[in-house]
């Protein structure tokens, strides 16, 4: 089978066979498919879509492009569950969620990704921790999950290698927002991790890849149906991304917010609602709790007792990071040379935020990639970002910008001012959680 003929068939709206999809993914894995061919395939799928059987075949082929973990011999005394987000601006939920779920009795082998498009990646945020191994070998990964309860890492060399290559190409070819490709990318990694349950956080709004609730429902339904069909109990929550989630966007800035959340120093209410709701679904999917109220009670105990924070600290140390990150985050998380507030051009309440533009501004600060091989500056970003309905003015900045110099700060501050619309009236703030989707 010639790669260009497979691309041509999909470009012209044809339905690919299982054999054609498997052949293309084999070539993507062994390198016989070129980067240009992979980009053309992604663009063809972006415009032509895929039928459900094609999505299942693509997911299976990408999952089977490497090793598939089996936890049955590890003697785990709890369910193996995970969560995945479709990505957003300031979405640091995974940083806290893994340790929270583990402190409640789950085992969380979280295979995370890097930034896509205007959204930040969980893996990039952990790269802000000096020494933390985001690419450990499988033996260390399994040991940390077994002994700590969770490990948040990137794809190891032998887990879904086809996805790792296609993921990087999609990021720089404007083919991120494809429901079949997103479905296969997420589930190939998650199913390869040997999960018993999966909870999806599908973002919707102007900072999400799926801007409308209809698109988000379609994606959530696709993921739930494909994963459930593979035997993994899967639940999806559609959550709001019409503003920065939490008060920080960046890498070191978001890591600091996650530490403050876990230690109880500071908790943004919207971020807290989303994190607890997702962990509760993990406990329900794993069979640890029978009701939502029981799950919420267990989560509160994990946070208030300090077990969740302790689990995070143990995971960081076990994967090579500093043992005192929680106690001395400022000593380990690199700071930007210039930290300066961004003031609004006038006073008022925030009526709307172009959240995608905030993500783009972070990339232009150096906190994202223009090309797959680009390096990220983990120091830059935003903190103390005001949300919808909050007042801003001469004494109340929109946010604080962390930049490398005055010129970068000026460009970012202008972008933020342009991304925020103010009003003198009242503002209706959307609920952070819109819908729940599951297969009956």
Tab-separated table of C-alpha atoms in Angstrom:
chain	number	residue	atom	x	y	z
A	1	UNK	CA	0.000	0.000	0.000
A	2	UNK	CA	1.444	3.350	-1.023
A	3	UNK	CA	1.194	6.093	1.640
A	4	UNK	CA	0.228	8.672	-0.958
A	5	UNK	CA	-2.686	6.514	-2.123
A	6	UNK	CA	-3.972	6.191	1.438
A	7	UNK	CA	-3.694	9.970	1.805
A	8	UNK	CA	-5.423	10.471	-1.554
A	9	UNK	CA	-8.297	8.172	-0.578
A	10	UNK	CA	-8.938	10.089	2.640
A	11	UNK	CA	-8.414	13.442	0.914
A	12	UNK	CA	-11.187	12.510	-1.517
A	13	UNK	CA	-13.566	11.517	1.283
A	14	UNK	CA	-13.101	7.758	1.205
A	15	UNK	CA	-13.415	5.444	4.196
A	16	UNK	CA	-10.114	3.793	5.060
A	17	UNK	CA	-9.977	0.083	5.823
A	18	UNK	CA	-8.459	-1.300	8.997
A	19	UNK	CA	-5.555	-2.634	6.928
A	20	UNK	CA	-4.861	0.775	5.345
A	21	UNK	CA	-4.888	2.517	8.702
A	22	UNK	CA	-2.664	-0.146	10.280
A	23	UNK	CA	-0.211	0.101	7.361
A	24	UNK	CA	0.027	3.876	7.638
A	25	UNK	CA	0.555	3.771	11.403
A	26	UNK	CA	3.241	1.090	11.017
A	27	UNK	CA	5.051	3.434	8.636
A	28	UNK	CA	4.616	6.329	11.039
A	29	UNK	CA	6.207	4.189	13.752
A	30	UNK	CA	9.164	2.783	11.802
A	31	UNK	CA	9.940	6.032	9.974
A	32	UNK	CA	9.040	4.991	6.438
A	33	UNK	CA	6.259	7.582	6.476
A	34	UNK	CA	7.804	11.027	6.039
A	35	UNK	CA	6.890	14.078	8.099
A	36	UNK	CA	5.273	15.608	5.011
A	37	UNK	CA	3.122	12.515	4.471
A	38	UNK	CA	2.080	12.466	8.128
A	39	UNK	CA	1.137	16.153	7.919
A	40	UNK	CA	-0.850	15.539	4.710
A	41	UNK	CA	-2.672	12.607	6.329
A	42	UNK	CA	-3.538	14.730	9.358
A	43	UNK	CA	-4.831	17.531	7.142
A	44	UNK	CA	-6.926	15.087	5.088
A	45	UNK	CA	-8.498	13.686	8.272
A	46	UNK	CA	-8.991	17.225	9.577
A	47	UNK	CA	-11.123	18.171	6.551
A	48	UNK	CA	-12.763	14.811	5.756
A	49	UNK	CA	-13.197	13.333	9.221
A	50	UNK	CA	-13.448	9.634	10.073
A	51	UNK	CA	-16.305	7.244	10.610
A	52	UNK	CA	-16.529	5.523	14.004
A	53	UNK	CA	-14.970	2.243	12.722
A	54	UNK	CA	-12.044	4.273	11.343
A	55	UNK	CA	-11.590	6.034	14.681
A	56	UNK	CA	-11.561	2.700	16.512
A	57	UNK	CA	-9.048	1.246	14.028
A	58	UNK	CA	-6.809	4.324	14.276
A	59	UNK	CA	-6.905	4.244	18.074
A	60	UNK	CA	-6.136	0.525	18.162
A	61	UNK	CA	-3.286	0.797	15.648
A	62	UNK	CA	-1.679	3.681	17.520
A	63	UNK	CA	-2.092	1.900	20.861
A	64	UNK	CA	-0.528	-1.284	19.458
A	65	UNK	CA	2.382	0.616	17.888
A	66	UNK	CA	4.227	-0.034	21.173
A	67	UNK	CA	3.916	-1.823	24.503
A	68	UNK	CA	0.614	-2.134	26.383
A	69	UNK	CA	0.929	-2.175	30.182
A	70	UNK	CA	-0.692	-4.854	32.335
A	71	UNK	CA	-0.964	-4.068	36.066
A	72	UNK	CA	-2.495	-7.386	37.104
A	73	UNK	CA	0.830	-8.725	38.440
A	74	UNK	CA	1.765	-5.636	40.457
A	75	UNK	CA	-0.399	-6.448	43.453
A	76	UNK	CA	-2.185	-3.091	43.461
A	77	UNK	CA	-4.887	-2.819	46.116
A	78	UNK	CA	-6.967	-0.272	44.226
A	79	UNK	CA	-8.291	0.551	40.768
A	80	UNK	CA	-6.062	1.844	37.945
A	81	UNK	CA	-7.758	5.019	36.723
A	82	UNK	CA	-6.751	8.221	34.998
A	83	UNK	CA	-8.004	11.555	33.733
A	84	UNK	CA	-7.274	13.461	30.574
A	85	UNK	CA	-8.081	17.011	29.502
A	86	UNK	CA	-8.464	18.262	25.956
A	87	UNK	CA	-6.409	21.283	26.999
A	88	UNK	CA	-6.939	24.882	27.872
A	89	UNK	CA	-5.240	28.006	29.146
A	90	UNK	CA	-4.157	27.711	32.767
A	91	UNK	CA	-5.421	24.127	32.978
A	92	UNK	CA	-3.165	22.728	35.685
A	93	UNK	CA	-5.780	20.309	37.061
A	94	UNK	CA	-3.670	17.201	36.397
A	95	UNK	CA	-0.899	18.502	38.640
A	96	UNK	CA	-3.149	18.247	41.673
A	97	UNK	CA	-5.622	15.616	40.505
A	98	UNK	CA	-3.147	12.723	40.235
A	99	UNK	CA	-1.960	13.051	43.852
A	100	UNK	CA	-5.510	13.749	45.075
A	101	UNK	CA	-6.883	10.593	43.457
A	102	UNK	CA	-3.934	8.529	44.701
A	103	UNK	CA	-4.456	9.834	48.232
A	104	UNK	CA	-8.050	8.579	47.943
A	105	UNK	CA	-6.980	5.026	46.999
A	106	UNK	CA	-6.607	5.110	43.201
A	107	UNK	CA	-3.502	4.175	41.234
A	108	UNK	CA	-2.887	6.782	38.538
A	109	UNK	CA	-0.409	6.023	35.726
A	110	UNK	CA	-0.842	9.371	33.959
A	111	UNK	CA	0.690	9.603	30.482
A	112	UNK	CA	0.601	13.313	29.673
A	113	UNK	CA	1.455	15.385	26.641
A	114	UNK	CA	3.173	18.612	25.773
A	115	UNK	CA	1.490	21.811	24.668
A	116	UNK	CA	-0.693	21.763	21.576
A	117	UNK	CA	-1.474	24.958	19.712
A	118	UNK	CA	-2.339	27.743	22.151
A	119	UNK	CA	-2.800	25.404	25.141
A	120	UNK	CA	-0.193	24.447	27.712
A	121	UNK	CA	0.936	20.867	28.262
A	122	UNK	CA	1.094	19.065	31.606
A	123	UNK	CA	4.486	17.626	30.698
A	124	UNK	CA	5.924	21.082	29.985
A	125	UNK	CA	4.779	22.217	33.424
A	126	UNK	CA	6.601	19.359	35.132
A	127	UNK	CA	9.713	20.239	33.126
A	128	UNK	CA	9.789	23.417	35.232
A	129	UNK	CA	10.840	21.238	38.205
A	130	UNK	CA	14.617	20.710	38.148
A	131	UNK	CA	15.591	17.041	38.006
A	132	UNK	CA	12.038	15.726	37.470
A	133	UNK	CA	12.118	12.873	34.943
A	134	UNK	CA	9.251	13.285	32.541
A	135	UNK	CA	10.614	10.428	30.398
A	136	UNK	CA	11.539	7.624	32.845
A	137	UNK	CA	11.900	4.045	31.689
A	138	UNK	CA	8.920	1.759	32.102
A	139	UNK	CA	10.405	0.014	35.160
A	140	UNK	CA	10.724	3.271	37.120
A	141	UNK	CA	7.269	4.391	35.977
A	142	UNK	CA	5.698	1.182	37.263
A	143	UNK	CA	7.614	1.334	40.551
A	144	UNK	CA	6.513	4.914	41.286
A	145	UNK	CA	2.871	4.100	40.513
A	146	UNK	CA	3.067	1.003	42.737
A	147	UNK	CA	4.834	2.674	45.674
A	148	UNK	CA	3.497	6.260	45.553
A	149	UNK	CA	0.127	5.753	43.904
A	150	UNK	CA	0.644	8.042	40.927
A	151	UNK	CA	3.243	9.051	38.379
A	152	UNK	CA	2.739	11.873	35.884
A	153	UNK	CA	5.095	11.394	32.948
A	154	UNK	CA	5.339	11.678	29.187
A	155	UNK	CA	5.162	8.821	26.775
A	156	UNK	CA	7.986	6.367	27.291
A	157	UNK	CA	9.747	5.214	24.153
A	158	UNK	CA	7.689	2.030	23.998
A	159	UNK	CA	4.213	3.445	24.718
A	160	UNK	CA	2.185	4.523	21.649
A	161	UNK	CA	5.226	5.790	19.689
A	162	UNK	CA	3.072	6.485	16.635
A	163	UNK	CA	1.052	9.002	18.613
A	164	UNK	CA	4.172	10.718	19.925
A	165	UNK	CA	5.322	11.445	16.388
A	166	UNK	CA	1.912	12.468	15.030
A	167	UNK	CA	1.207	14.616	18.117
A	168	UNK	CA	4.265	16.793	17.447
A	169	UNK	CA	3.364	17.188	13.776
A	170	UNK	CA	-0.250	18.156	14.521
A	171	UNK	CA	0.953	20.857	16.913
A	172	UNK	CA	2.726	22.785	14.147
A	173	UNK	CA	0.456	22.086	11.147
A	174	UNK	CA	-2.883	23.518	12.366
A	175	UNK	CA	-4.476	20.059	12.564
A	176	UNK	CA	-5.075	19.929	16.310
A	177	UNK	CA	-8.831	20.531	16.239
A	178	UNK	CA	-9.829	17.201	14.687
A	179	UNK	CA	-12.162	15.004	16.710
A	180	UNK	CA	-10.942	11.688	15.205
A	181	UNK	CA	-7.285	12.635	15.725
A	182	UNK	CA	-7.884	13.938	19.244
A	183	UNK	CA	-9.813	10.774	20.116
A	184	UNK	CA	-7.101	8.455	18.825
A	185	UNK	CA	-4.284	10.496	20.346
A	186	UNK	CA	-5.803	10.553	23.814
A	187	UNK	CA	-7.033	6.984	23.902
A	188	UNK	CA	-3.987	5.341	22.315
A	189	UNK	CA	-1.904	6.580	25.262
A	190	UNK	CA	-4.555	5.911	27.885
A	191	UNK	CA	-5.455	2.415	26.710
A	192	UNK	CA	-1.740	1.548	26.416
A	193	UNK	CA	-1.394	2.470	30.098
A	194	UNK	CA	-3.651	-0.431	31.080
A	195	UNK	CA	-6.499	1.547	32.634
A	196	UNK	CA	-9.658	0.202	34.260
A	197	UNK	CA	-11.359	3.602	34.265
A	198	UNK	CA	-10.917	6.947	32.529
A	199	UNK	CA	-12.410	10.381	33.169
A	200	UNK	CA	-12.304	12.961	30.382
A	201	UNK	CA	-12.282	16.713	30.890
A	202	UNK	CA	-13.548	18.133	27.607
A	203	UNK	CA	-13.122	21.891	27.507
A	204	UNK	CA	-15.558	24.205	25.772
A	205	UNK	CA	-15.392	27.935	25.107
A	206	UNK	CA	-13.156	30.467	23.407
A	207	UNK	CA	-9.988	29.084	25.009
A	208	UNK	CA	-10.702	25.469	24.041
A	209	UNK	CA	-10.079	23.567	20.829
A	210	UNK	CA	-13.809	22.854	20.771
A	211	UNK	CA	-15.236	26.366	21.031
A	212	UNK	CA	-18.933	25.420	21.036
A	213	UNK	CA	-20.863	23.137	23.352
A	214	UNK	CA	-22.007	21.124	20.303
A	215	UNK	CA	-18.415	20.417	19.242
A	216	UNK	CA	-17.477	19.528	22.804
A	217	UNK	CA	-20.389	17.103	23.073
A	218	UNK	CA	-19.330	15.463	19.811
A	219	UNK	CA	-15.768	14.998	21.061
A	220	UNK	CA	-16.872	13.757	24.481
A	221	UNK	CA	-19.256	11.283	22.861
A	222	UNK	CA	-16.527	10.062	20.494
A	223	UNK	CA	-14.066	9.433	23.316
A	224	UNK	CA	-16.620	7.811	25.614
A	225	UNK	CA	-17.895	5.504	22.863
A	226	UNK	CA	-14.465	4.431	21.593
A	227	UNK	CA	-13.003	3.870	25.085
A	228	UNK	CA	-16.088	2.133	26.442
A	229	UNK	CA	-16.072	-0.076	23.368
A	230	UNK	CA	-12.517	-1.055	24.302
A	231	UNK	CA	-13.694	-2.160	27.749
A	232	UNK	CA	-12.581	0.879	29.765
A	233	UNK	CA	-15.314	2.556	31.814
A	234	UNK	CA	-15.196	6.172	30.664
A	235	UNK	CA	-17.022	9.300	31.819
A	236	UNK	CA	-16.673	12.797	30.362
A	237	UNK	CA	-17.317	16.172	31.942
A	238	UNK	CA	-17.656	19.230	29.723
A	239	UNK	CA	-16.036	22.146	31.552
A	240	UNK	CA	-15.778	25.848	30.834
A	241	UNK	CA	-12.779	27.458	29.119
A	242	UNK	CA	-14.024	31.013	28.550
A	243	UNK	CA	-11.383	32.323	30.934
A	244	UNK	CA	-8.072	31.256	32.412
A	245	UNK	CA	-8.621	28.280	34.740
A	246	UNK	CA	-7.233	29.362	38.090
A	247	UNK	CA	-5.143	32.497	38.369
A	248	UNK	CA	-1.929	31.452	36.573
A	249	UNK	CA	-0.928	30.546	33.015
A	250	UNK	CA	2.566	29.400	32.218
A	251	UNK	CA	4.774	26.654	33.573
A	252	UNK	CA	6.566	27.672	36.760
A	253	UNK	CA	3.637	29.984	37.531
A	254	UNK	CA	1.111	27.147	37.203
A	255	UNK	CA	3.303	24.745	39.160
A	256	UNK	CA	3.409	27.269	42.001
A	257	UNK	CA	-0.381	27.606	41.903
A	258	UNK	CA	-0.741	23.817	42.076
A	259	UNK	CA	1.555	23.680	45.112
A	260	UNK	CA	-0.426	26.443	46.818
A	261	UNK	CA	-3.631	24.528	46.070
A	262	UNK	CA	-2.390	21.237	47.504
A	263	UNK	CA	-0.970	22.843	50.629
A	264	UNK	CA	-4.134	24.888	51.162
A	265	UNK	CA	-2.345	28.227	50.923
A	266	UNK	CA	-4.582	29.463	48.093
A	267	UNK	CA	-7.369	27.783	46.125
A	268	UNK	CA	-9.185	29.381	43.222
A	269	UNK	CA	-12.853	28.432	43.534
A	270	UNK	CA	-13.410	27.526	39.850
A	271	UNK	CA	-10.245	25.436	39.722
A	272	UNK	CA	-11.254	23.749	42.969
A	273	UNK	CA	-14.708	22.849	41.644
A	274	UNK	CA	-13.303	21.317	38.463
A	275	UNK	CA	-10.545	19.377	40.243
A	276	UNK	CA	-12.872	17.902	42.873
A	277	UNK	CA	-15.546	16.991	40.314
A	278	UNK	CA	-13.031	15.111	38.160
A	279	UNK	CA	-11.470	13.255	41.090
A	280	UNK	CA	-14.962	12.301	42.289
A	281	UNK	CA	-15.713	10.777	38.879
A	282	UNK	CA	-12.437	8.815	39.100
A	283	UNK	CA	-13.462	7.385	42.470
A	284	UNK	CA	-16.859	6.438	41.076
A	285	UNK	CA	-15.395	4.927	37.896
A	286	UNK	CA	-12.931	2.918	39.965
A	287	UNK	CA	-15.609	1.628	42.318
A	288	UNK	CA	-14.056	3.197	45.425
A	289	UNK	CA	-17.213	5.204	46.156
A	290	UNK	CA	-20.866	4.580	45.394
A	291	UNK	CA	-22.163	8.135	45.559
A	292	UNK	CA	-20.880	11.579	44.632
A	293	UNK	CA	-21.272	12.803	48.223
A	294	UNK	CA	-19.157	9.916	49.507
A	295	UNK	CA	-16.495	10.735	46.913
A	296	UNK	CA	-16.468	14.426	47.835
A	297	UNK	CA	-16.065	13.561	51.522
A	298	UNK	CA	-13.075	11.354	50.751
A	299	UNK	CA	-11.506	14.094	48.615
A	300	UNK	CA	-11.897	16.665	51.393
A	301	UNK	CA	-10.151	14.334	53.817
A	302	UNK	CA	-7.276	13.763	51.387
A	303	UNK	CA	-6.750	17.519	51.054
A	304	UNK	CA	-7.320	18.626	54.634
A	305	UNK	CA	-5.169	15.851	56.105
A	306	UNK	CA	-2.227	16.761	53.863
A	307	UNK	CA	-2.155	13.300	52.232
A	308	UNK	CA	-2.649	14.713	48.747
A	309	UNK	CA	0.214	17.200	49.189
A	310	UNK	CA	2.424	14.461	50.657
A	311	UNK	CA	1.667	12.196	47.684
A	312	UNK	CA	2.649	14.977	45.273
A	313	UNK	CA	5.939	15.519	47.154
A	314	UNK	CA	6.739	11.793	47.135
A	315	UNK	CA	6.020	11.529	43.412
A	316	UNK	CA	8.278	14.492	42.611
A	317	UNK	CA	11.139	13.078	44.691
A	318	UNK	CA	10.704	9.544	43.304
A	319	UNK	CA	11.016	10.891	39.754
A	320	UNK	CA	14.184	12.846	40.480
A	321	UNK	CA	12.868	16.216	41.614
A	322	UNK	CA	13.804	18.061	44.823
A	323	UNK	CA	12.579	16.567	48.092
A	324	UNK	CA	11.627	19.970	49.510
A	325	UNK	CA	9.680	21.429	46.572
A	326	UNK	CA	6.544	21.980	48.679
A	327	UNK	CA	8.468	23.723	51.446
A	328	UNK	CA	10.750	25.811	49.215
A	329	UNK	CA	9.159	26.201	45.756
A	330	UNK	CA	10.827	29.567	45.148
A	331	UNK	CA	14.234	27.926	45.594
A	332	UNK	CA	13.575	25.464	42.781
A	333	UNK	CA	11.144	27.062	40.298
A	334	UNK	CA	13.027	29.537	38.117
A	335	UNK	CA	11.753	33.135	38.182
A	336	UNK	CA	11.469	35.442	35.180
A	337	UNK	CA	13.844	38.446	35.088
A	338	UNK	CA	10.936	40.903	34.931
A	339	UNK	CA	7.702	40.543	36.935
A	340	UNK	CA	5.378	43.479	36.406
A	341	UNK	CA	1.591	44.104	36.556
A	342	UNK	CA	-0.582	44.598	33.487
A	343	UNK	CA	-3.043	47.422	34.144
A	344	UNK	CA	-6.254	47.957	32.155
A	345	UNK	CA	-6.736	50.993	29.941
A	346	UNK	CA	-9.839	51.887	32.004
A	347	UNK	CA	-11.691	50.723	35.099
A	348	UNK	CA	-14.566	48.251	35.056
A	349	UNK	CA	-15.612	44.639	35.459
A	350	UNK	CA	-14.282	41.952	33.154
A	351	UNK	CA	-17.154	41.085	30.838
A	352	UNK	CA	-15.303	38.766	28.456
A	353	UNK	CA	-11.846	37.321	27.896
A	354	UNK	CA	-10.482	36.122	24.566
A	355	UNK	CA	-8.821	33.186	26.276
A	356	UNK	CA	-7.201	31.835	23.135
A	357	UNK	CA	-5.406	35.164	22.740
A	358	UNK	CA	-4.066	34.770	26.281
A	359	UNK	CA	-2.610	31.408	25.256
A	360	UNK	CA	-1.087	32.938	22.139
A	361	UNK	CA	0.411	35.749	24.236
A	362	UNK	CA	2.058	33.107	26.431
A	363	UNK	CA	3.599	31.482	23.352
A	364	UNK	CA	4.937	34.860	22.205
A	365	UNK	CA	6.481	35.370	25.651
A	366	UNK	CA	8.461	32.179	25.029
A	367	UNK	CA	6.146	29.867	26.940
A	368	UNK	CA	5.082	27.797	23.925
A	369	UNK	CA	6.323	26.377	20.632
A	370	UNK	CA	6.175	27.710	17.094
A	371	UNK	CA	7.967	24.569	15.831
A	372	UNK	CA	8.042	21.048	17.269
A	373	UNK	CA	11.747	21.343	18.168
A	374	UNK	CA	11.436	24.703	19.945
A	375	UNK	CA	12.418	24.946	23.605
A	376	UNK	CA	10.109	26.532	26.172
A	377	UNK	CA	11.093	29.192	28.677
A	378	UNK	CA	9.482	27.846	31.850
A	379	UNK	CA	9.969	31.130	33.705
A	380	UNK	CA	7.540	33.249	31.683
A	381	UNK	CA	3.778	33.467	32.040
A	382	UNK	CA	0.988	35.171	33.912
A	383	UNK	CA	-0.124	35.126	37.539
A	384	UNK	CA	-2.942	36.708	39.557
A	385	UNK	CA	-5.143	36.705	36.457
A	386	UNK	CA	-8.543	38.247	37.200
A	387	UNK	CA	-11.628	36.357	36.141
A	388	UNK	CA	-15.002	37.193	34.634
A	389	UNK	CA	-17.016	39.610	36.771
A	390	UNK	CA	-14.004	40.853	38.735
A	391	UNK	CA	-13.131	44.530	38.963
A	392	UNK	CA	-9.943	45.960	37.474
A	393	UNK	CA	-8.539	49.468	37.477
A	394	UNK	CA	-5.474	51.593	38.318
A	395	UNK	CA	-4.957	49.707	41.593
A	396	UNK	CA	-6.311	46.358	40.381
A	397	UNK	CA	-4.252	44.841	37.534
A	398	UNK	CA	-5.698	42.389	35.046
A	399	UNK	CA	-2.746	40.130	35.826
A	400	UNK	CA	0.968	40.075	36.511
A	401	UNK	CA	3.246	39.388	33.547
A	402	UNK	CA	6.428	37.326	33.983
A	403	UNK	CA	8.730	38.238	31.071
A	404	UNK	CA	12.373	38.157	30.011
A	405	UNK	CA	12.620	41.925	29.379
A	406	UNK	CA	10.640	45.160	28.991
A	407	UNK	CA	9.964	44.649	25.296
A	408	UNK	CA	8.452	41.199	25.877
A	409	UNK	CA	6.450	42.509	28.835
A	410	UNK	CA	5.095	45.407	26.745
A	411	UNK	CA	3.946	43.112	23.921
A	412	UNK	CA	2.297	40.697	26.326
A	413	UNK	CA	0.615	43.439	28.354
A	414	UNK	CA	-0.842	44.969	25.193
A	415	UNK	CA	-2.114	41.549	24.066
A	416	UNK	CA	-3.812	41.000	27.432
A	417	UNK	CA	-5.401	44.465	27.375
A	418	UNK	CA	-6.794	43.701	23.915
A	419	UNK	CA	-8.042	40.262	25.017
A	420	UNK	CA	-10.138	41.639	27.894
A	421	UNK	CA	-13.458	43.461	27.429
A	422	UNK	CA	-14.726	45.570	30.311
A	423	UNK	CA	-18.171	46.742	31.337
A	424	UNK	CA	-19.698	48.877	34.063
A	425	UNK	CA	-22.669	46.536	34.460
A	426	UNK	CA	-23.108	43.130	36.017
A	427	UNK	CA	-21.571	40.041	34.423
A	428	UNK	CA	-23.083	36.568	34.171
A	429	UNK	CA	-20.308	34.118	35.030
A	430	UNK	CA	-20.751	30.628	33.498
A	431	UNK	CA	-20.622	27.540	35.680
A	432	UNK	CA	-17.235	25.802	35.463
A	433	UNK	CA	-18.968	22.457	34.795
A	434	UNK	CA	-21.538	22.212	32.006
A	435	UNK	CA	-22.444	18.563	31.389
A	436	UNK	CA	-21.674	14.935	32.184
A	437	UNK	CA	-21.587	12.336	29.414
A	438	UNK	CA	-21.431	8.568	29.925
A	439	UNK	CA	-22.527	5.395	28.144
A	440	UNK	CA	-25.541	3.798	29.810
